[in-house]
XYZ file of N, CA and C in Angstrom:
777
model
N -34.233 218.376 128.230
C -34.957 218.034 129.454
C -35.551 216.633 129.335
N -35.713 215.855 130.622
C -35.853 214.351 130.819
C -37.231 214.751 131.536
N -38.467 214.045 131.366
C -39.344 214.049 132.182
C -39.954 212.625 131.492
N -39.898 211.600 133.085
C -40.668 210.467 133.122
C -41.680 210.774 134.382
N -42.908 210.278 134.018
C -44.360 209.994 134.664
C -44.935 208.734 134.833
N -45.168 208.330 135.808
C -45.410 207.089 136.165
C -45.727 206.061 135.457
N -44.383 205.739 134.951
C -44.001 204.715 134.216
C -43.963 203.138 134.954
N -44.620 202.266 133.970
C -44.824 200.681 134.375
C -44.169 200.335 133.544
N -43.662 198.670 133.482
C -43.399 197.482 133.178
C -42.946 196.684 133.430
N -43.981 195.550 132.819
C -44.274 194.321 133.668
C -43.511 193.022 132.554
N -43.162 192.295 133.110
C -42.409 191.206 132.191
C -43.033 189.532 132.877
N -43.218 188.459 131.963
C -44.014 187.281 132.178
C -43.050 186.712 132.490
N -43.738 185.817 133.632
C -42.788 185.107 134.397
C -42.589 183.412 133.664
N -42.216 182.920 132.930
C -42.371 181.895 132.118
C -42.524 180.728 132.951
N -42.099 180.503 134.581
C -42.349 179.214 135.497
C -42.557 179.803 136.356
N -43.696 179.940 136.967
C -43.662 180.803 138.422
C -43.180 179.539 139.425
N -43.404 178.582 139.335
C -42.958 177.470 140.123
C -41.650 177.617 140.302
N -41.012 177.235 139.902
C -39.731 177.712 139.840
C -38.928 178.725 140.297
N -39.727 180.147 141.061
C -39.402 180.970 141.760
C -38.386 180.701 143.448
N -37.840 181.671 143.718
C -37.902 181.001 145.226
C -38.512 181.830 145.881
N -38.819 181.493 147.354
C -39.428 181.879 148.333
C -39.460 182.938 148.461
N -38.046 183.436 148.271
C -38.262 185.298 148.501
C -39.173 186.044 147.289
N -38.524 185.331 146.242
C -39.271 185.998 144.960
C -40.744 185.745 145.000
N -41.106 184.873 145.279
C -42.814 184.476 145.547
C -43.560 185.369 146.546
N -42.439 185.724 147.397
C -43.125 186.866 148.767
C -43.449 188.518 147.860
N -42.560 188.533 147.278
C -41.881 189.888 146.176
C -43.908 190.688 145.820
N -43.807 192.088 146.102
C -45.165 192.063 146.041
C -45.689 192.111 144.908
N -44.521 192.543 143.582
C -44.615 193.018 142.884
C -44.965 191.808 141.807
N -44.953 190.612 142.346
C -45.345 189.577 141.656
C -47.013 189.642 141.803
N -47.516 189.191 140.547
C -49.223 189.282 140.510
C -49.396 187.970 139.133
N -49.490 186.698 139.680
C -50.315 186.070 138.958
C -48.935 185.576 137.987
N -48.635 185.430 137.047
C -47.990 185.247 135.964
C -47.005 186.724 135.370
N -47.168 187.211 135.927
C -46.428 188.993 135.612
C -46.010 189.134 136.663
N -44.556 189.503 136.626
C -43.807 190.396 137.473
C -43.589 191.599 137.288
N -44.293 192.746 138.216
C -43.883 194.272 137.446
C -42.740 195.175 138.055
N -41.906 194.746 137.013
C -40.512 195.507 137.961
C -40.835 196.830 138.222
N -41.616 197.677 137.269
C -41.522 199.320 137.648
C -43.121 199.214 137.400
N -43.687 200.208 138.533
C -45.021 200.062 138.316
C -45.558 201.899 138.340
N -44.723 202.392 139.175
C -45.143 204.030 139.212
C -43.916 204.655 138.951
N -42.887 204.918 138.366
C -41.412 205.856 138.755
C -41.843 207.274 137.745
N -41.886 208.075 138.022
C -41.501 209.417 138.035
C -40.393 210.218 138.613
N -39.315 211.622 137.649
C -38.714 212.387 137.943
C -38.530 212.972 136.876
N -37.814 213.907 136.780
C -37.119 214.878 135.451
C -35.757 215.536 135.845
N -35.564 215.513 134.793
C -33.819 216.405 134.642
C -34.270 217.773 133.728
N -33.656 218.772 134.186
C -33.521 219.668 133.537
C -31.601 219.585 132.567
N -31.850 220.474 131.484
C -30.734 220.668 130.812
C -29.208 221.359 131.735
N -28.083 220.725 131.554
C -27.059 220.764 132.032
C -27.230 220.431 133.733
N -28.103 219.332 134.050
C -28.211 218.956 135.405
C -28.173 217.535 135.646
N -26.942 216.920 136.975
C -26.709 215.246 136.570
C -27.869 214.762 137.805
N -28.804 214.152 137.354
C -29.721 212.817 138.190
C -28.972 211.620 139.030
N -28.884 211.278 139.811
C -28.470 210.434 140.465
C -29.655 209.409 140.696
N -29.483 208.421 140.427
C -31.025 207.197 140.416
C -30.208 206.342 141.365
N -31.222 206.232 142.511
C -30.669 205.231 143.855
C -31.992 204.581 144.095
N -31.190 203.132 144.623
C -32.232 202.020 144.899
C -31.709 200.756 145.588
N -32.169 200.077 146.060
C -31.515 198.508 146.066
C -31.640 198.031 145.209
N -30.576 196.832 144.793
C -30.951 195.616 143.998
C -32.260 195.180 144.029
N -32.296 195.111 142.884
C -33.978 194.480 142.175
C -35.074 195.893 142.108
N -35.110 196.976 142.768
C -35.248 197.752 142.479
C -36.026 198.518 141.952
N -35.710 197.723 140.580
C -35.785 198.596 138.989
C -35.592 199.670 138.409
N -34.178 199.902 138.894
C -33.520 200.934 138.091
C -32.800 200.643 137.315
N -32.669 199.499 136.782
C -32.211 199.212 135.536
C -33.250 198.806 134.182
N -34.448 198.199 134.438
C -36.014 198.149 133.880
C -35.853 199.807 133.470
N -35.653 200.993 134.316
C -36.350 202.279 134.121
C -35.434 202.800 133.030
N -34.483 202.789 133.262
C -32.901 203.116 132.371
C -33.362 202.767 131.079
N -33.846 201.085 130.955
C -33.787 200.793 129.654
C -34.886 200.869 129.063
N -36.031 201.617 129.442
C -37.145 201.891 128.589
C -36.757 203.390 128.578
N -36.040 204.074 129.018
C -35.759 205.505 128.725
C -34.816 205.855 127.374
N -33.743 204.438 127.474
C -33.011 204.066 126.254
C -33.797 203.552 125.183
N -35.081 203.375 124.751
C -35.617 202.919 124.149
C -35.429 201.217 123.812
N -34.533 201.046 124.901
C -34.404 199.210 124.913
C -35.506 198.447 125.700
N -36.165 198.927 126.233
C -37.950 198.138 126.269
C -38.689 199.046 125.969
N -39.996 198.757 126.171
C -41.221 199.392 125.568
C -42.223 199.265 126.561
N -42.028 199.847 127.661
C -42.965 200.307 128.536
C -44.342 200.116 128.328
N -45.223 199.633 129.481
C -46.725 198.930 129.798
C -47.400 200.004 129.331
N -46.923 201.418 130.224
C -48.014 202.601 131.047
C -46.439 203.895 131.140
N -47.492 205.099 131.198
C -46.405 205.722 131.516
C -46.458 206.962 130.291
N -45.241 208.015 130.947
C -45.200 208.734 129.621
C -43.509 209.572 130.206
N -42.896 209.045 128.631
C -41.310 209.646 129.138
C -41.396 210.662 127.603
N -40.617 211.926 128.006
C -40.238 212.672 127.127
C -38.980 213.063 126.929
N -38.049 213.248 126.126
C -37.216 213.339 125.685
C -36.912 214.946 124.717
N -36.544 216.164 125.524
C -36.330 217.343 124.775
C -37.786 217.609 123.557
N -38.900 217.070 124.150
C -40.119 217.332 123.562
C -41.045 216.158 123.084
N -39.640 214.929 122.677
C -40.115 213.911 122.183
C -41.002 212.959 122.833
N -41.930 212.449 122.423
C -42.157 211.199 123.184
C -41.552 210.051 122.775
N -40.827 209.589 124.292
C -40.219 208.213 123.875
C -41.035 207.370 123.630
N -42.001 207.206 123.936
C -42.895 205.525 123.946
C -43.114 205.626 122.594
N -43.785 206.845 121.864
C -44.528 207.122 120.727
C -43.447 206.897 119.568
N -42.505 207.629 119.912
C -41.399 207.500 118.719
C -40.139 207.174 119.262
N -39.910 206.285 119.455
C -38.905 205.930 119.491
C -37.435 205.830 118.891
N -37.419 205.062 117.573
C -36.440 205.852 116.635
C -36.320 207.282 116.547
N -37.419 207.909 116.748
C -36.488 209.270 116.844
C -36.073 209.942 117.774
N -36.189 209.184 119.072
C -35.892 209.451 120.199
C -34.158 209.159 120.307
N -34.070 207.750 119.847
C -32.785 206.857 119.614
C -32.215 207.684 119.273
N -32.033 208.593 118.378
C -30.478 209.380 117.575
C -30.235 210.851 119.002
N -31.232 210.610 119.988
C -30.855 211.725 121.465
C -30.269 211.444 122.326
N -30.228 210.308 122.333
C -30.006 209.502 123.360
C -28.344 209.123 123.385
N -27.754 208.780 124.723
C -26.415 208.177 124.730
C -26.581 207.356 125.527
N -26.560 205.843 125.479
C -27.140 205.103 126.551
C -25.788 203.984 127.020
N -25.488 204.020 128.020
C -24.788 202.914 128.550
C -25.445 201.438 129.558
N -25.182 200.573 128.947
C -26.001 199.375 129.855
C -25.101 198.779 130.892
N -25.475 197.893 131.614
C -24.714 197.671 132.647
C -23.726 196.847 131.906
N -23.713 195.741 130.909
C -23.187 195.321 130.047
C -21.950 195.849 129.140
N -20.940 195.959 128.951
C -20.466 196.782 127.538
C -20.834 196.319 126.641
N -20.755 195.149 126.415
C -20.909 194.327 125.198
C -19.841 194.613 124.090
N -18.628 195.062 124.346
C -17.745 195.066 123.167
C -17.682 193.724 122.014
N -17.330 194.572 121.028
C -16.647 193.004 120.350
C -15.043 193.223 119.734
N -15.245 191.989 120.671
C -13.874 191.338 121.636
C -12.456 191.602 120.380
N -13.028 191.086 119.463
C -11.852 190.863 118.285
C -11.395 192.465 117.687
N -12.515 193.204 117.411
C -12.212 194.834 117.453
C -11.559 195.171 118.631
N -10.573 196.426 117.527
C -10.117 197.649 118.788
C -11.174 198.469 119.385
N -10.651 199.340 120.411
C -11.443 200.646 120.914
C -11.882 201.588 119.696
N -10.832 201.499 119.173
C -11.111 202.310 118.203
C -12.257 202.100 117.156
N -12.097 200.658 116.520
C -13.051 200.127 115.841
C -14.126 200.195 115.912
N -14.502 199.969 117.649
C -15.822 199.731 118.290
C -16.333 201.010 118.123
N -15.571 201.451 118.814
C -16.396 203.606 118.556
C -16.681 203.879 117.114
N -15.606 203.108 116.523
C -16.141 203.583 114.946
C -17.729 203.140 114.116
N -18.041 202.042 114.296
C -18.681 201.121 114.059
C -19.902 201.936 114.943
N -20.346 202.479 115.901
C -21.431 203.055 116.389
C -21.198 204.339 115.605
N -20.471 205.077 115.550
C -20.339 206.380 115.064
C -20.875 205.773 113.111
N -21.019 205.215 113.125
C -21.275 204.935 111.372
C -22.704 204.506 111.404
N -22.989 203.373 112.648
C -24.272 203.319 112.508
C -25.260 204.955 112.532
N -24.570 205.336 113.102
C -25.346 207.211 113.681
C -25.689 208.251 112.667
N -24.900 208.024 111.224
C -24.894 207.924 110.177
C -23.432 209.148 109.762
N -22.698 208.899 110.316
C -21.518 210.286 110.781
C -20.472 209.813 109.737
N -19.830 210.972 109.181
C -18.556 211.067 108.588
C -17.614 210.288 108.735
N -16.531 209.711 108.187
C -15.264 209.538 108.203
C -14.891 210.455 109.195
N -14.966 211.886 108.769
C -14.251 212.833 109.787
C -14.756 212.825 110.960
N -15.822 213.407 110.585
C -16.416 213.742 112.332
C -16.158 212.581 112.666
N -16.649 211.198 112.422
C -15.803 210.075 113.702
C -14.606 210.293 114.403
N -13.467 210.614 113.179
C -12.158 210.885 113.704
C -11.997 211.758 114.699
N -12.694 212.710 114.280
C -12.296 214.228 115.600
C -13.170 213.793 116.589
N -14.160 213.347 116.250
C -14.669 212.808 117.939
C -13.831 212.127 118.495
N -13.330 210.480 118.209
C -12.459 209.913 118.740
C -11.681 210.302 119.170
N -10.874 211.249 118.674
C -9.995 212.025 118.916
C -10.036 212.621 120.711
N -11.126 213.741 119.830
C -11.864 214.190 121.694
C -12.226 213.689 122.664
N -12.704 212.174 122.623
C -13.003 210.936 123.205
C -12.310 210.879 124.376
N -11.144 210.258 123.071
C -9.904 209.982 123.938
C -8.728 210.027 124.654
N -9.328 211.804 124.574
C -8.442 212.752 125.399
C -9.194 212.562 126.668
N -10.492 212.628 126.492
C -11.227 213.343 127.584
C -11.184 212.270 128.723
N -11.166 210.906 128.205
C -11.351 209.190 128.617
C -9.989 208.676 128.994
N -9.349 209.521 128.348
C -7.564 209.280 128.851
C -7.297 207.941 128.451
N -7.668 207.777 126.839
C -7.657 206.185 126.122
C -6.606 206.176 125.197
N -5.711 206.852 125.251
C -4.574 206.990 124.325
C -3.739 205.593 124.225
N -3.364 205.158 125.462
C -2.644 203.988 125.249
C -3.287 202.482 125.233
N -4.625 202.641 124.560
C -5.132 201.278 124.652
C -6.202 201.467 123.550
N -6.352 202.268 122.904
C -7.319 203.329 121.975
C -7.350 201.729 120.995
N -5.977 201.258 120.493
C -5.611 200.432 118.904
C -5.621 199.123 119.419
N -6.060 198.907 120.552
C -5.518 197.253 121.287
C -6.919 196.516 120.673
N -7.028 195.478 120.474
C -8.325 194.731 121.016
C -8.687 194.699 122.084
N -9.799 194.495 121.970
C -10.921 194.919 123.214
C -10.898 193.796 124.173
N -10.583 192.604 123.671
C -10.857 191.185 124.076
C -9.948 191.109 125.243
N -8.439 192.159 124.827
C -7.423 192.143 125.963
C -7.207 193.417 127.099
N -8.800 194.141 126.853
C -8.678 195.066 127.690
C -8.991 194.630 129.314
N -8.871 195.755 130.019
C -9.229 195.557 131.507
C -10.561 196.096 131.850
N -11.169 195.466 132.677
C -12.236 196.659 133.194
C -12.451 197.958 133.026
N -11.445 198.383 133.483
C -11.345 199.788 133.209
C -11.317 200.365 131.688
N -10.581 199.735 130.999
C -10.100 200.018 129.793
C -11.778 199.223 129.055
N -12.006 198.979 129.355
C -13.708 198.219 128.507
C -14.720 199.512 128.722
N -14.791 200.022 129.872
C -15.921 200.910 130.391
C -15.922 202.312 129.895
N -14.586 202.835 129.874
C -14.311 203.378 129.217
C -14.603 203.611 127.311
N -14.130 202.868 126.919
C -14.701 202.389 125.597
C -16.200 202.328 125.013
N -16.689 201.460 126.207
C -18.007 201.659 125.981
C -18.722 203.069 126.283
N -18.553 203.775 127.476
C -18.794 205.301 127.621
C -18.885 205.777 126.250
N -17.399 205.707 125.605
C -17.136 206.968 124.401
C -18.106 206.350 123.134
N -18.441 204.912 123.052
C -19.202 204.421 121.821
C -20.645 205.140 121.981
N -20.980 205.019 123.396
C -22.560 205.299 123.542
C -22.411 206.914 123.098
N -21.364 207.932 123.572
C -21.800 209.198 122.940
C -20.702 209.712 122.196
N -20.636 208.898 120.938
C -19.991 209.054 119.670
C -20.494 210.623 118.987
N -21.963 209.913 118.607
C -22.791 211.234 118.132
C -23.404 211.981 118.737
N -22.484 212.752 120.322
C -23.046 213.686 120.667
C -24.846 213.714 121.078
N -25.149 212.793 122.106
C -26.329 212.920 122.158
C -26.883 213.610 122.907
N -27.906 214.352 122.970
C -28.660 215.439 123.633
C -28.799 214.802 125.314
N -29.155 213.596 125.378
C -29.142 213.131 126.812
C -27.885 212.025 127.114
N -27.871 211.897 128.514
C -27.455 210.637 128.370
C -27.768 209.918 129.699
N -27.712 208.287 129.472
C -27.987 207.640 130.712
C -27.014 206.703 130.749
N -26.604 206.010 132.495
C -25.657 205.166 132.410
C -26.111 204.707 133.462
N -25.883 203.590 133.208
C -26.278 202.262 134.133
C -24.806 201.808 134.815
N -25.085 202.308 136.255
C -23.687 202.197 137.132
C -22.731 201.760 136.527
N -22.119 203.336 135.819
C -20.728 203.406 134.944
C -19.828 203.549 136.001
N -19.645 203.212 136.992
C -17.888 203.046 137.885
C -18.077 202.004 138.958
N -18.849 200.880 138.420
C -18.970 199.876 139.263
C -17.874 198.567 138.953
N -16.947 198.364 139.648
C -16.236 197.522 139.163
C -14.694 198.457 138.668
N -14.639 199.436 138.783
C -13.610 200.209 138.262
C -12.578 200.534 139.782
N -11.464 200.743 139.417
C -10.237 201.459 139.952
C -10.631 202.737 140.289
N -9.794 203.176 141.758
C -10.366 205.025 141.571
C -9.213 206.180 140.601
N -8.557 205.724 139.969
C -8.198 206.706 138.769
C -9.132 206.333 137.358
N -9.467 204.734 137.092
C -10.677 204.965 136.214
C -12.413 205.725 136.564
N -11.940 205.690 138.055
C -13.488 206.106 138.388
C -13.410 207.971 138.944
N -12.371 207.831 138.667
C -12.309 209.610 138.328
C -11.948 210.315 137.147
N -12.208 209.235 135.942
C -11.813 209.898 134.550
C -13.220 209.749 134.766
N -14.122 208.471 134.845
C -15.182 208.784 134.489
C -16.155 209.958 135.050
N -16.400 210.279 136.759
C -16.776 211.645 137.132
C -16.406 212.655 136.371
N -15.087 212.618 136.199
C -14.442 213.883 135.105
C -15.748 213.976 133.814
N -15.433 212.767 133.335
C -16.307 213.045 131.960
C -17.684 213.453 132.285
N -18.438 212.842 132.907
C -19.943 213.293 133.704
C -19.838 214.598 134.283
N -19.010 215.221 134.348
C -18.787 216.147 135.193
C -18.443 217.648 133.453
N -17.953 216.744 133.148
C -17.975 217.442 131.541
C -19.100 217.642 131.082
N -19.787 216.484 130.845
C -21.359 216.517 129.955
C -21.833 217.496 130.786
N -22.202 217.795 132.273
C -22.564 218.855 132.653
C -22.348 220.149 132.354
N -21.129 220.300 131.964
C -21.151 221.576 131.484
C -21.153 222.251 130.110
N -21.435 220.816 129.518
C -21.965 221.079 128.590
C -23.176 221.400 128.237
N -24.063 221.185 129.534
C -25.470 221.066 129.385
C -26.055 220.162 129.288
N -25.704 219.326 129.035
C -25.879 218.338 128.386
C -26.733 217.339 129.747
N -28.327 216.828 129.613
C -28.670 216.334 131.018
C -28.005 214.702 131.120
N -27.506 214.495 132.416
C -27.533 212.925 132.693
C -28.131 212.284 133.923
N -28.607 211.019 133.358
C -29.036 210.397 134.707
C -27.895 209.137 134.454
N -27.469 208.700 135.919
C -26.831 207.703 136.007
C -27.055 206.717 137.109
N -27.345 205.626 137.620
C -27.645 204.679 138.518
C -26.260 204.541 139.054
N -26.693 204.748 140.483
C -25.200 203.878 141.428
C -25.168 204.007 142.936
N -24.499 202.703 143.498
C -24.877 202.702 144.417
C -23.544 203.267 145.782
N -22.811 204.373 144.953
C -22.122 204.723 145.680
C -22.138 206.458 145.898
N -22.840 206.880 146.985
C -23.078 208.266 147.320
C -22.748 209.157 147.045
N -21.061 208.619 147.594
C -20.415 209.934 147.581
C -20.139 210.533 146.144
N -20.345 209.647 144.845
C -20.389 210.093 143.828
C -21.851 210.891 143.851
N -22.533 210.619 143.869
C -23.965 211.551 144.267
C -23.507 212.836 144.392
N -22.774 213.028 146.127
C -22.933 213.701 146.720
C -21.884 214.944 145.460
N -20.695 214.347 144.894
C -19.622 215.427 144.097
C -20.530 215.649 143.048
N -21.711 214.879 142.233
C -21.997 215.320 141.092
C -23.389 215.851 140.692
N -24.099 215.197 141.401
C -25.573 215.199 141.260
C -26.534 216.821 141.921
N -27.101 216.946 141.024
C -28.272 218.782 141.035
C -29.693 217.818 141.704
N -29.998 216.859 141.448
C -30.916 216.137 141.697
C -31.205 214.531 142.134
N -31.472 214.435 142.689
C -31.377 212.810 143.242
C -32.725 212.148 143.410
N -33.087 211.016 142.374
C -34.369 210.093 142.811
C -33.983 209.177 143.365
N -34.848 208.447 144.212
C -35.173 207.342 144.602
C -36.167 206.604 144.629
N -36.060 204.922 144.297
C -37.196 204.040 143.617
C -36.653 203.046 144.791
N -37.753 201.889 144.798
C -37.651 200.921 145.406
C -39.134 199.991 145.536
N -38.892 198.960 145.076
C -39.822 198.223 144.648
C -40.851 198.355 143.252
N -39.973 198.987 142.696
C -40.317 199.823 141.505
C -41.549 200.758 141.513
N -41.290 201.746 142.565
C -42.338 202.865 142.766
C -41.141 203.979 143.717
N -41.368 205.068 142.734
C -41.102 206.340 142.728
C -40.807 206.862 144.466
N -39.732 206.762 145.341
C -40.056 207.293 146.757
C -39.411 208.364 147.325
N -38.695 209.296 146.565
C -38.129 210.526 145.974
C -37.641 210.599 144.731
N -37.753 212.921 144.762
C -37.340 213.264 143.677
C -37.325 214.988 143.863
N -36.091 214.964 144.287
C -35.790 216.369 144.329
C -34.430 216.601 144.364
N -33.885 218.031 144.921
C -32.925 218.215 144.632
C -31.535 217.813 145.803
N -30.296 217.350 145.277
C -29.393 217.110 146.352
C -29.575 217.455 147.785
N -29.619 218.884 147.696
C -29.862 219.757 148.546
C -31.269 219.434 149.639
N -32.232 219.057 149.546
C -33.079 218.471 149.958
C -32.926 217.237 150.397
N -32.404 216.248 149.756
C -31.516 214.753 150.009
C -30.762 214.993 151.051
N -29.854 215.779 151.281
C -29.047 215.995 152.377
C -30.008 216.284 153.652
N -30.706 217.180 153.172
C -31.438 217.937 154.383
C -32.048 216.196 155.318
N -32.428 215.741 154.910
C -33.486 214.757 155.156
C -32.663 214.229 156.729
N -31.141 214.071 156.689
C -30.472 213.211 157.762
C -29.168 214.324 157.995
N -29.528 215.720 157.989
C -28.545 216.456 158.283
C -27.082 216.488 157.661
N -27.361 215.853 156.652
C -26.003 215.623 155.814
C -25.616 214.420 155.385
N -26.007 213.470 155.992
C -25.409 212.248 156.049
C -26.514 211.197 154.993
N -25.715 211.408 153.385
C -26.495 210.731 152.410
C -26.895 209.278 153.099
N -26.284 208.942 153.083
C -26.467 207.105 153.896
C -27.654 206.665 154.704
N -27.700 207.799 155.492
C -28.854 208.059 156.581
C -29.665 208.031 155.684
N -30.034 209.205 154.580
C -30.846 209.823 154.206
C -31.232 208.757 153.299
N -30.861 207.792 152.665
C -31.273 207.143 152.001
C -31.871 206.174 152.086
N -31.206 205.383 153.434
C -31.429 204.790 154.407
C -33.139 204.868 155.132
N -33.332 206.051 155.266
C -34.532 206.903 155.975
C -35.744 206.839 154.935
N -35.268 207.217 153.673
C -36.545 206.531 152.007
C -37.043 205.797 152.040
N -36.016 204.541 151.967
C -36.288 203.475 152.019
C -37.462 202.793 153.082
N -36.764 203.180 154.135
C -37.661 202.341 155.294
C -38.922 203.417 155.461
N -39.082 203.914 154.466
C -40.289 204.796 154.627
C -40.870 205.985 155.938
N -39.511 206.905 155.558
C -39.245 208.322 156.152
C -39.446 209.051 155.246
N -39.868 208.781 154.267
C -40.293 210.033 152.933
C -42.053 208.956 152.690
């Protein structure tokens, strides 16, 4: 189980001069600090996928990465299957499966390599790497690009890769930072497939994106943030209700402050 509570953070603006006009209007600017997330709250229960919706700037990518333990949050309190993330972090890290909007492969490694190389940091077998990979790359449908370098992969073939590195070692959660953005729709239905797997595994996910209808096939629960404050958090089913069906509306309707 995922439970975040009104979680902040704020990051220094090193030239505020230098801003433009819109960003200077931005409310969330105060003085020398910009606070991308100032209140967000929601939770996932076990074997249930989160859907995190917002506009650009947002901060649903700020929220993602202090849940990944890749910032360190102002205010706030996130738990992790009991843990506290803020408090412990490293031991939060070995629960976690985190994807950034980034892959960050390296380029000169294979797929294979790359998965390997996280699966070792995790502190895992020779074997168990193998049979994971293995399972990986059935599930990721990476068979014919598994041994290539990474440097000559495609979009698709990168995102992929990166997916299977972040949950090498099987992590109790996972989060992804709009994993089918930029993808093909046969890569962007291996990936539902796989999300659609971790679910039944139990396994909780939250994932950011700004395309619904993936929402609408996968998601038990749906938040929404904007301006980095919390402006739903309940279940699909409720999301729908809001515009009679019509996610778009309904999201649409959050935003401009119908919730």
């Amino acid at each position: 189980m995922i439970e975040i509570k009104q979680l902040g953070k704020k990051f220094e603006v090193e030239n505020p001069k230098k801003l433009s006009e819109q960003e200077k209007k931005d409310p969330r600017l105060k003085g020398r600090f910009f606070h991308s997330v100032t209140n967000v709250s929601f939770s996932v229960d076990d074997g249930q996928v989160l859907g995190l919706l917002g506009p650009n700037g947002a901060g649903k990518t700020t929220t993602l990465r202090v849940l990944s333990t890749a910032l360190q949050a102002d205010s706030g309190e996130v738990v992790i299957n009991g843990i506290n993330v803020l408090k412990n972090p490293l031991q939060a890290r070995k629960k976690i499966g985190f994807l950034s909007g980034s892959t960050g492969l390296y380029g000169r490694l294979t797929g294979r390599e790359n998965i390997r190389y996280f699966g070792q940091l995790h502190g895992m077998s020779k074997i168990q790497i193998d049979l994971r990979i293995a399972a990986l790359s059935e599930m990721l449908e990476m068979d014919t690009f598994l041994d290539r370098r990474c440097e000559n992969f495609s979009t698709g073939m990168k995102q992929k890769t990166a997916i299977a590195r972040a949950v090498v070692h099987q992590p109790e959660v996972v989060i992804l930072d709009e994993p089918t953005t930029g993808l093909d729709i046969m890569a962007t239905q291996t990936v539902m497939n796989f999300i659609q797997d971790l679910k039944t595994q139990r396994v909780p996910v939250i994932f950011s994106t700004h395309h619904l209808d993936e929402v609408s096939k996968l998601c038990d629960r749906v938040a929404v943030i904007d301006k980095g404050i919390s402006k739903f958090d309940d279940s699909i089913d409720v999301f729908n209700q809001l515009a009679n069906g019509d996610p778009n509306a309904a999201f649409l309707d959050i935003i401009n402050g119908g919730q």
